mmCIF file with all atom_site columns, C-alpha atoms in Angstrom:
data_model
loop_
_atom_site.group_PDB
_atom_site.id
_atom_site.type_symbol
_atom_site.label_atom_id
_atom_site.label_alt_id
_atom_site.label_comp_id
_atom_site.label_asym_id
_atom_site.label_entity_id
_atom_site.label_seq_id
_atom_site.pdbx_PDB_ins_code
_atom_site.Cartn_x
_atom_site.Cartn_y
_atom_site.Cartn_z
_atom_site.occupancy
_atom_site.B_iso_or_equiv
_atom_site.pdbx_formal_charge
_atom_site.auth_seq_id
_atom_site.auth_comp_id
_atom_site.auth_asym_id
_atom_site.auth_atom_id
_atom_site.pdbx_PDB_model_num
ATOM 1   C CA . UNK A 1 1   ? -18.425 91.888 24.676 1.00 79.00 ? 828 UNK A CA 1
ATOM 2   C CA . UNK A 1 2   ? -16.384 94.687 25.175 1.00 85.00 ? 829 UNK A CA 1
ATOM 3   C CA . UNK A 1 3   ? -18.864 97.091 26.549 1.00 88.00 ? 830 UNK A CA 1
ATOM 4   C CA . UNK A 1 4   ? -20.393 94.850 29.147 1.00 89.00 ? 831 UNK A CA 1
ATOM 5   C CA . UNK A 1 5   ? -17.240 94.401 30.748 1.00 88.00 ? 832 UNK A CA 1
ATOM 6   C CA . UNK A 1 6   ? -16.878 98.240 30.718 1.00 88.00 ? 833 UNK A CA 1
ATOM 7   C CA . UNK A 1 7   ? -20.023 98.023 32.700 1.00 92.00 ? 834 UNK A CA 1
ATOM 8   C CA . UNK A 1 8   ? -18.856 95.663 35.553 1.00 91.00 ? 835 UNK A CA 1
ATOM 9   C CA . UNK A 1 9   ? -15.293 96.803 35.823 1.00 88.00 ? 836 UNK A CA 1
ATOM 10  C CA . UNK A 1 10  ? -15.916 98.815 38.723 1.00 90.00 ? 837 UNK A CA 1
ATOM 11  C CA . UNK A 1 11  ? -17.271 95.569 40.637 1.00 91.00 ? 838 UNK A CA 1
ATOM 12  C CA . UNK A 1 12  ? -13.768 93.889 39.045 1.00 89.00 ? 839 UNK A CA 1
ATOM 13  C CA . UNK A 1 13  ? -11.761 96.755 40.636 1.00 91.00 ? 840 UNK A CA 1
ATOM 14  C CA . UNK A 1 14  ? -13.187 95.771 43.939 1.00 93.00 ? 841 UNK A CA 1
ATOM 15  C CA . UNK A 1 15  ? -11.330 92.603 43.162 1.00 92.00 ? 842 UNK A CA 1
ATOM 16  C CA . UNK A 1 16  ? -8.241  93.032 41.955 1.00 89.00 ? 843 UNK A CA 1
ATOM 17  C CA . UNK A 1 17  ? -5.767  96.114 40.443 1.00 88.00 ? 844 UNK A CA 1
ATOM 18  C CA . UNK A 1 18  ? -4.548  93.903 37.020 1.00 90.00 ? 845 UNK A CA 1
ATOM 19  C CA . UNK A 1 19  ? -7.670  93.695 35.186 1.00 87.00 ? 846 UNK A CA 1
ATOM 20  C CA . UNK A 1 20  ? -7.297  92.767 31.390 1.00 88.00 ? 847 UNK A CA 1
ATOM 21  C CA . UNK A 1 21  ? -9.928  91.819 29.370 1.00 88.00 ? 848 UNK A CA 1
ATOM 22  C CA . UNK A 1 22  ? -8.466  89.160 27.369 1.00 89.00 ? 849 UNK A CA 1
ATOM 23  C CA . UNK A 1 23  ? -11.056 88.837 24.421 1.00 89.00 ? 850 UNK A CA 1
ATOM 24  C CA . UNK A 1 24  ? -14.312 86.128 23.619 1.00 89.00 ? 851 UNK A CA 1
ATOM 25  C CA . UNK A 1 25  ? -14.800 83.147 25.083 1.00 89.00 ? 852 UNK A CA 1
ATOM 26  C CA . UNK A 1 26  ? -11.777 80.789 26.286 1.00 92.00 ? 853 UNK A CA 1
ATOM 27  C CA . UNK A 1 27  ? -9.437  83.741 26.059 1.00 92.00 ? 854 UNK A CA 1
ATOM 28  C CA . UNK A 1 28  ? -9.445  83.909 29.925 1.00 92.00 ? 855 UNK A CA 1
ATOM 29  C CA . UNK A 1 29  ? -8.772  80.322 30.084 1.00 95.00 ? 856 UNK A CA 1
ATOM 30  C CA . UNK A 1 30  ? -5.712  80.469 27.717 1.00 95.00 ? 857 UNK A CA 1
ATOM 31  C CA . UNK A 1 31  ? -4.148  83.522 29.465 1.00 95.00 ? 858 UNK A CA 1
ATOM 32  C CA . UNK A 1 32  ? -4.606  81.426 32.999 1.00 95.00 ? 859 UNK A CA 1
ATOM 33  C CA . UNK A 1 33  ? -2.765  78.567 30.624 1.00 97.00 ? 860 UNK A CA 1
ATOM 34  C CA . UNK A 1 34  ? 0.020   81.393 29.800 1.00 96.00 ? 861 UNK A CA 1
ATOM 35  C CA . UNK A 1 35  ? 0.743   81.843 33.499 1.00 96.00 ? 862 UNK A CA 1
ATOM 36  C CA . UNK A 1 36  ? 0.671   78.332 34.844 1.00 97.00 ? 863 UNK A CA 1
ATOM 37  C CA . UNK A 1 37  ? 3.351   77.160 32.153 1.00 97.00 ? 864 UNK A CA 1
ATOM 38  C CA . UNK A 1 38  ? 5.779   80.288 32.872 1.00 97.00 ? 865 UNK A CA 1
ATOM 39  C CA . UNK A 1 39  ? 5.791   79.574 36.921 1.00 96.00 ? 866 UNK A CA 1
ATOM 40  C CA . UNK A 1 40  ? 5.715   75.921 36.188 1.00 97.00 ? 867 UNK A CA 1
ATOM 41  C CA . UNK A 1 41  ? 9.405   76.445 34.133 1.00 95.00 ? 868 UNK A CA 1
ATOM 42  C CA . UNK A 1 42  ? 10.594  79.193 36.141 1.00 96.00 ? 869 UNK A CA 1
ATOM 43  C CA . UNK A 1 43  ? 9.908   76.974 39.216 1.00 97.00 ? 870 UNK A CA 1
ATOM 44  C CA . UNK A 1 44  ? 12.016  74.507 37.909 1.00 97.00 ? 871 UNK A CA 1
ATOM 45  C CA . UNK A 1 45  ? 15.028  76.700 37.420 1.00 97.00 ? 872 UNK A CA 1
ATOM 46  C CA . UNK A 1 46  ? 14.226  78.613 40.743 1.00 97.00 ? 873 UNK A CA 1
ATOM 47  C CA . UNK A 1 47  ? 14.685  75.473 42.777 1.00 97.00 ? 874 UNK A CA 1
ATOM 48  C CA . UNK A 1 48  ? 17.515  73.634 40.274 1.00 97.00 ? 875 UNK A CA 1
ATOM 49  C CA . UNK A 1 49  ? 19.456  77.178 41.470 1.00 97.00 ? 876 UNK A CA 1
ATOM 50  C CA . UNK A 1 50  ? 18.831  76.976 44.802 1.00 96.00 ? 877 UNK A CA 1
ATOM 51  C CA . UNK A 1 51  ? 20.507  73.275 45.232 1.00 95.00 ? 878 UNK A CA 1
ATOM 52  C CA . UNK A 1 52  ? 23.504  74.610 42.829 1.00 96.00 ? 879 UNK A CA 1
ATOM 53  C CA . UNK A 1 53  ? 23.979  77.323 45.236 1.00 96.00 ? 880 UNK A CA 1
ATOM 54  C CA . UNK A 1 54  ? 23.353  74.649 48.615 1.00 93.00 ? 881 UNK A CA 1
ATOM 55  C CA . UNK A 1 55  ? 25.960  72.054 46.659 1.00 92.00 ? 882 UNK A CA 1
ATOM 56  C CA . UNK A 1 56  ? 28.677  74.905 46.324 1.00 95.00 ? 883 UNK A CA 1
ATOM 57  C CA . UNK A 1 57  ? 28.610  76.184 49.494 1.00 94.00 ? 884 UNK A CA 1
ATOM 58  C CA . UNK A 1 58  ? 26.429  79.185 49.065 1.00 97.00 ? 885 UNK A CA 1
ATOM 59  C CA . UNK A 1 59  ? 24.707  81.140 51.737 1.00 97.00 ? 886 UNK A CA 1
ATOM 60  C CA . UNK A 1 60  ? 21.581  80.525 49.978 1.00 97.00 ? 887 UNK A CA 1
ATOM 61  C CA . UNK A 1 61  ? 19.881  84.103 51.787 1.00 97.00 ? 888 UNK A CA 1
ATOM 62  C CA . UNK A 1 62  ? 22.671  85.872 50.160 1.00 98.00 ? 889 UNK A CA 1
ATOM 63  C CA . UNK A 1 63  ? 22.620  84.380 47.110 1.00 98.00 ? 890 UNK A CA 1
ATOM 64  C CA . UNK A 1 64  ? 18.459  84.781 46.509 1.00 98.00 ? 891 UNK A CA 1
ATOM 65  C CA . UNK A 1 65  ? 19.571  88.532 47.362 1.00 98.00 ? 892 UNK A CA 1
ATOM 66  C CA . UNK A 1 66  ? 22.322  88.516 44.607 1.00 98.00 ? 893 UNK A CA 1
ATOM 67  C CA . UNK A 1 67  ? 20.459  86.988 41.913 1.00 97.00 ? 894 UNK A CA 1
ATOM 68  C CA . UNK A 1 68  ? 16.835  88.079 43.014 1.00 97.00 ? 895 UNK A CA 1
ATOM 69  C CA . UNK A 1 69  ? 18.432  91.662 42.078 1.00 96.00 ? 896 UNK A CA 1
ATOM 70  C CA . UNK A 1 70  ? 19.185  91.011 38.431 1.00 95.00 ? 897 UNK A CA 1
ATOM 71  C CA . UNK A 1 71  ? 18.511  89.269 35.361 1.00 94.00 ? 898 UNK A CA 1
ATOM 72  C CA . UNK A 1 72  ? 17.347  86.167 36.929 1.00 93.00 ? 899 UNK A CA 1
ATOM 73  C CA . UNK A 1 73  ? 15.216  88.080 39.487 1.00 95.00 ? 900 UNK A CA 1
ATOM 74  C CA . UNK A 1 74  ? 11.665  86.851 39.534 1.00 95.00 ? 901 UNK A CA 1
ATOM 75  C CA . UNK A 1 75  ? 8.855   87.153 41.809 1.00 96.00 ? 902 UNK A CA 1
ATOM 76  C CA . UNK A 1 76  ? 9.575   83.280 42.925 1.00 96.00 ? 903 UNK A CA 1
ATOM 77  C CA . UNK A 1 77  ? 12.500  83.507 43.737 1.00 97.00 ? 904 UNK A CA 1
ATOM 78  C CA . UNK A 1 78  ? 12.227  86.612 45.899 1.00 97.00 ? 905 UNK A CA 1
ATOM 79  C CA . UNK A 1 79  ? 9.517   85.302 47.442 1.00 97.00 ? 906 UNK A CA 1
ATOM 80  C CA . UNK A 1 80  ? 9.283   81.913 47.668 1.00 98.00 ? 907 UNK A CA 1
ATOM 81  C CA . UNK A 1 81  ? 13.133  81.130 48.034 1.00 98.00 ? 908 UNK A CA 1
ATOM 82  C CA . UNK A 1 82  ? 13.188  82.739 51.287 1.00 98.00 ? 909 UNK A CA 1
ATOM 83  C CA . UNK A 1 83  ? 10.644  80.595 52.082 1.00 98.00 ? 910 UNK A CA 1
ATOM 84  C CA . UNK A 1 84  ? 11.798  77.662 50.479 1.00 97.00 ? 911 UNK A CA 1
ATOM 85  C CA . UNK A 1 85  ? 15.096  78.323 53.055 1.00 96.00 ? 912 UNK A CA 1
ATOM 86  C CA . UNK A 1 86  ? 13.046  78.708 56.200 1.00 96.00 ? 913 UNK A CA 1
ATOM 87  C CA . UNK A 1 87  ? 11.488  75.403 55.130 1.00 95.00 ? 914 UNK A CA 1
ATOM 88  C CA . UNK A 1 88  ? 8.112   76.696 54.760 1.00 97.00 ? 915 UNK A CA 1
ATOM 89  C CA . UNK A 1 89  ? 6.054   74.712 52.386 1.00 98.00 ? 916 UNK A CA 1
ATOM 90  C CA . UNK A 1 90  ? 2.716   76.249 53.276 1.00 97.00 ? 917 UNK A CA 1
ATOM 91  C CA . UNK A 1 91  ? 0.731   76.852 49.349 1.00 97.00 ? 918 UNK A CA 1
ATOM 92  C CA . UNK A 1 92  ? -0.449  79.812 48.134 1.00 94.00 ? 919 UNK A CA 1
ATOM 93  C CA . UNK A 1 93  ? -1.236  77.433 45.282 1.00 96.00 ? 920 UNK A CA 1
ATOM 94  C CA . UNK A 1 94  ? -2.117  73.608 45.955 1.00 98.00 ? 921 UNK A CA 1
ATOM 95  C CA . UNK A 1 95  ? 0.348   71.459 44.411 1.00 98.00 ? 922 UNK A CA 1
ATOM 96  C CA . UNK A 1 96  ? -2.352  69.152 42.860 1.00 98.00 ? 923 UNK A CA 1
ATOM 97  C CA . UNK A 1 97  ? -4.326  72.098 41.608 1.00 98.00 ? 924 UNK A CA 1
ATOM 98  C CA . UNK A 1 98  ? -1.191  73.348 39.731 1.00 98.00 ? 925 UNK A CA 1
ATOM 99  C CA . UNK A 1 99  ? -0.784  69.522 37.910 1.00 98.00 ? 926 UNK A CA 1
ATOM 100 C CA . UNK A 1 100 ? -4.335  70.231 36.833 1.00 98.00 ? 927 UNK A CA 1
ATOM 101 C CA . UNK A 1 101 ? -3.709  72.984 35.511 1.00 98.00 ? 928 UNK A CA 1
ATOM 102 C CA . UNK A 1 102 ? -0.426  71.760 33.241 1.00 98.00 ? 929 UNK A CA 1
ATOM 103 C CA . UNK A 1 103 ? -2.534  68.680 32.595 1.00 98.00 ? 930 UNK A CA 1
ATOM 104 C CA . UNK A 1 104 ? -5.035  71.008 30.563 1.00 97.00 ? 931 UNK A CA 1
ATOM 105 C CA . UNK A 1 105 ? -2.435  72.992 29.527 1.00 98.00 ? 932 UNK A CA 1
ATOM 106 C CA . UNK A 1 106 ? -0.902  70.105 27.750 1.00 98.00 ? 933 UNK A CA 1
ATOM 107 C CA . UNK A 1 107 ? -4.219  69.292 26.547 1.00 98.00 ? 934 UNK A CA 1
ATOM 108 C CA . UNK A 1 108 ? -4.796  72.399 25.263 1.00 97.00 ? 935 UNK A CA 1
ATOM 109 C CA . UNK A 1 109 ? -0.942  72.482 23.361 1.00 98.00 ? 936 UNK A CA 1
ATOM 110 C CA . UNK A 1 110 ? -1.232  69.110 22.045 1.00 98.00 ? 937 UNK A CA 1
ATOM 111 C CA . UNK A 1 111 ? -4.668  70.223 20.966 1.00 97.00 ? 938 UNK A CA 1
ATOM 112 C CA . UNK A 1 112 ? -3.215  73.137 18.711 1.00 98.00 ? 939 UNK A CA 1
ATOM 113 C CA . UNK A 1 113 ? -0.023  70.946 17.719 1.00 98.00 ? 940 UNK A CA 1
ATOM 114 C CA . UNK A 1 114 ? 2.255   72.475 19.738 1.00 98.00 ? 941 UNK A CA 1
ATOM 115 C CA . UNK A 1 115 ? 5.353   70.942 21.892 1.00 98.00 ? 942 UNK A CA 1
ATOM 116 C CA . UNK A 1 116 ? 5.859   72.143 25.602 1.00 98.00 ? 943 UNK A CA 1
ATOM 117 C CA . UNK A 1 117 ? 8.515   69.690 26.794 1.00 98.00 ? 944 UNK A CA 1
ATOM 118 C CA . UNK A 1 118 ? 9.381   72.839 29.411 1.00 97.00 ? 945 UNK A CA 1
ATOM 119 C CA . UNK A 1 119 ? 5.949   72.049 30.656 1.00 98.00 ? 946 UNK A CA 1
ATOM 120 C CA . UNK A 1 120 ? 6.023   68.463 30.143 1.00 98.00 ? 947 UNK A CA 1
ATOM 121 C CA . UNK A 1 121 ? 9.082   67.753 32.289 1.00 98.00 ? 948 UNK A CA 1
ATOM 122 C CA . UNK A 1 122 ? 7.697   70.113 35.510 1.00 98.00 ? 949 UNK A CA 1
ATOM 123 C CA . UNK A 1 123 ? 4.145   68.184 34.980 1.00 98.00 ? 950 UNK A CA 1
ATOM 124 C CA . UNK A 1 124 ? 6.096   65.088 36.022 1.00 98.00 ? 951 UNK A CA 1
ATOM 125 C CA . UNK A 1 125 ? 8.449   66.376 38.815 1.00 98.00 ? 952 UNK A CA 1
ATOM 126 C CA . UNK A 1 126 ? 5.427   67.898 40.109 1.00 98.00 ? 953 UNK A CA 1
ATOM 127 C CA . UNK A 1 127 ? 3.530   64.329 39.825 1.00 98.00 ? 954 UNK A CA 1
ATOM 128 C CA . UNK A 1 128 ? 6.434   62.797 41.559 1.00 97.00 ? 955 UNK A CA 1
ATOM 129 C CA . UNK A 1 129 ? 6.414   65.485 44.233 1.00 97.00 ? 956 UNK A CA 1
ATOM 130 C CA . UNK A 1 130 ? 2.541   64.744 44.582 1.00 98.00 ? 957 UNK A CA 1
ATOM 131 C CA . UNK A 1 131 ? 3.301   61.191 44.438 1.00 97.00 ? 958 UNK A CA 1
ATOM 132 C CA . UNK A 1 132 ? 5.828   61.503 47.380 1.00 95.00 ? 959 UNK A CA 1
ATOM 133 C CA . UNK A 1 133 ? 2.572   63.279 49.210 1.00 97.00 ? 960 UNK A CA 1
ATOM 134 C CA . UNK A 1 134 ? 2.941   66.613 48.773 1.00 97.00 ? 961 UNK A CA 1
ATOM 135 C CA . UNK A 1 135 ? -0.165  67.427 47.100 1.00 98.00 ? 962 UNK A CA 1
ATOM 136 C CA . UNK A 1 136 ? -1.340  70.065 49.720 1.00 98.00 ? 963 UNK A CA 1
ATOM 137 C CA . UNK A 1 137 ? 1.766   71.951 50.062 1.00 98.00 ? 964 UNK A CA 1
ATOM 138 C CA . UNK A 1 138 ? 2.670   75.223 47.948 1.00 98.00 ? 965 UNK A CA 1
ATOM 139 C CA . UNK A 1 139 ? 4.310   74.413 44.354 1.00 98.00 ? 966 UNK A CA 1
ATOM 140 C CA . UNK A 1 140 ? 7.481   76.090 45.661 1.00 98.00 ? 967 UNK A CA 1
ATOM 141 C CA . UNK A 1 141 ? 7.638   72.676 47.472 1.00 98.00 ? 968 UNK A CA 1
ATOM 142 C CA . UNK A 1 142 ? 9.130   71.685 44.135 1.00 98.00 ? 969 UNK A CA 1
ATOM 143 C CA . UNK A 1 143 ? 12.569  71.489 46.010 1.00 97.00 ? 970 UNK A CA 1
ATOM 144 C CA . UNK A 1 144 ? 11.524  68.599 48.235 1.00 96.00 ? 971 UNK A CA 1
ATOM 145 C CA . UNK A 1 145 ? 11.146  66.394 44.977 1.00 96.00 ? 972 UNK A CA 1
ATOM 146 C CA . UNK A 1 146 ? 14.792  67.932 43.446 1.00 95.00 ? 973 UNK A CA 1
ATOM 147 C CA . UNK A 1 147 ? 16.062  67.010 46.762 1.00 94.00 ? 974 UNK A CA 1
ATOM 148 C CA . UNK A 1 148 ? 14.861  63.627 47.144 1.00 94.00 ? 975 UNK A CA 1
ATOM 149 C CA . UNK A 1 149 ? 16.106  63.407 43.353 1.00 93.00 ? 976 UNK A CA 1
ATOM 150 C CA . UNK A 1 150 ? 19.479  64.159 44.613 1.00 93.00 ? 977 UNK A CA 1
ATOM 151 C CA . UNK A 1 151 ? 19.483  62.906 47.805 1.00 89.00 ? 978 UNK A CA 1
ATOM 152 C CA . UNK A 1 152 ? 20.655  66.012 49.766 1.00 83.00 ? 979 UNK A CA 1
ATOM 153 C CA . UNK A 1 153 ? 18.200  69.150 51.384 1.00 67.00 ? 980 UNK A CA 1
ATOM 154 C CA . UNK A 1 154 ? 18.829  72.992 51.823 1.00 55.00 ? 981 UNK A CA 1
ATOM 155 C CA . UNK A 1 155 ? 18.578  72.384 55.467 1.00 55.00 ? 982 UNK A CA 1
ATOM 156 C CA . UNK A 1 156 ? 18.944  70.482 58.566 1.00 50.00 ? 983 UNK A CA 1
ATOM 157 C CA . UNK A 1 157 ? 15.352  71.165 59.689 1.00 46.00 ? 984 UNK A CA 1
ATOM 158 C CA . UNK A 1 158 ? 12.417  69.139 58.725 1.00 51.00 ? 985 UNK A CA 1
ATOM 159 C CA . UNK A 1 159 ? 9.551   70.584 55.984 1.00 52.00 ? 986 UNK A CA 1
#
């Protein structure tokens, strides 16, 4: 209830700065849900941009500067697509833990009769990019399966 997590919030604080209590039981869960399906679509775009830019000639720091800087500025893409350029895979977040997580997700949608085919389509490119054995690299590793996809890579080094 409301007033024991007033109680503990201090030991929260120690934690963490965004603290929301979210309501009764499974709330937590859902909002967790919430986030994994908006970085799983905006992950898709991210790295669909990024191999636009690559194909048309870009200078792909440049352009995460440009776009990073307006409407399609996101923390991905200002983080990770740096990243992504340097060819630095490492996670932040496992790869196999995020298709858990948009496996319950789906679950949980088809559960309350709702269609996610956003979520459905990044659950399989992220299967494939497990599947090509990527499972224990970041989930801005999405790239390596788009590129494989496509047969071409943001760079001449190896990930």
């Amino acid at each position: 209830d409301d007033a024991a997590v007033q109680r503990v919030m201090p030991l929260f604080e120690c934690m963490g700065q965004n603290l929301q209590h979210m309501g009764g039981p499974g709330a937590g869960q859902h909002t967790k849900m919430t986030n994994q399906i908006l970085i799983a679509t905006n992950m898709i775009g991210m790295v669909e941009g990024l191999l636009y830019a690559q194909r048309a000639g870009l200078d792909l720091d440049k352009t995460i500067a440009a776009v990073g800087a307006g409407a399609a500025g996101s923390w991905s893409i200002n983080n990770l697509g740096p990243r992504i350029v340097q060819r630095n895979f490492d996670p932040g977040f496992f790869v196999e833990h995020f298709i858990k997580d948009m496996g319950i997700a789906l679950d949980e949608s088809k559960r309350m009769g709702i269609a996610l085919p956003g979520l459905a389509l990044a659950h399989q490119l992220y299967v494939a990019l497990q599947a090509q054995g990527h499972g224990r690299k970041g989930t801005h590793a999405l790239m390596l399966a788009l590129e494989t996809l496509n047969s071409i890579r943001t760079s001449d080094s190896e990930p």
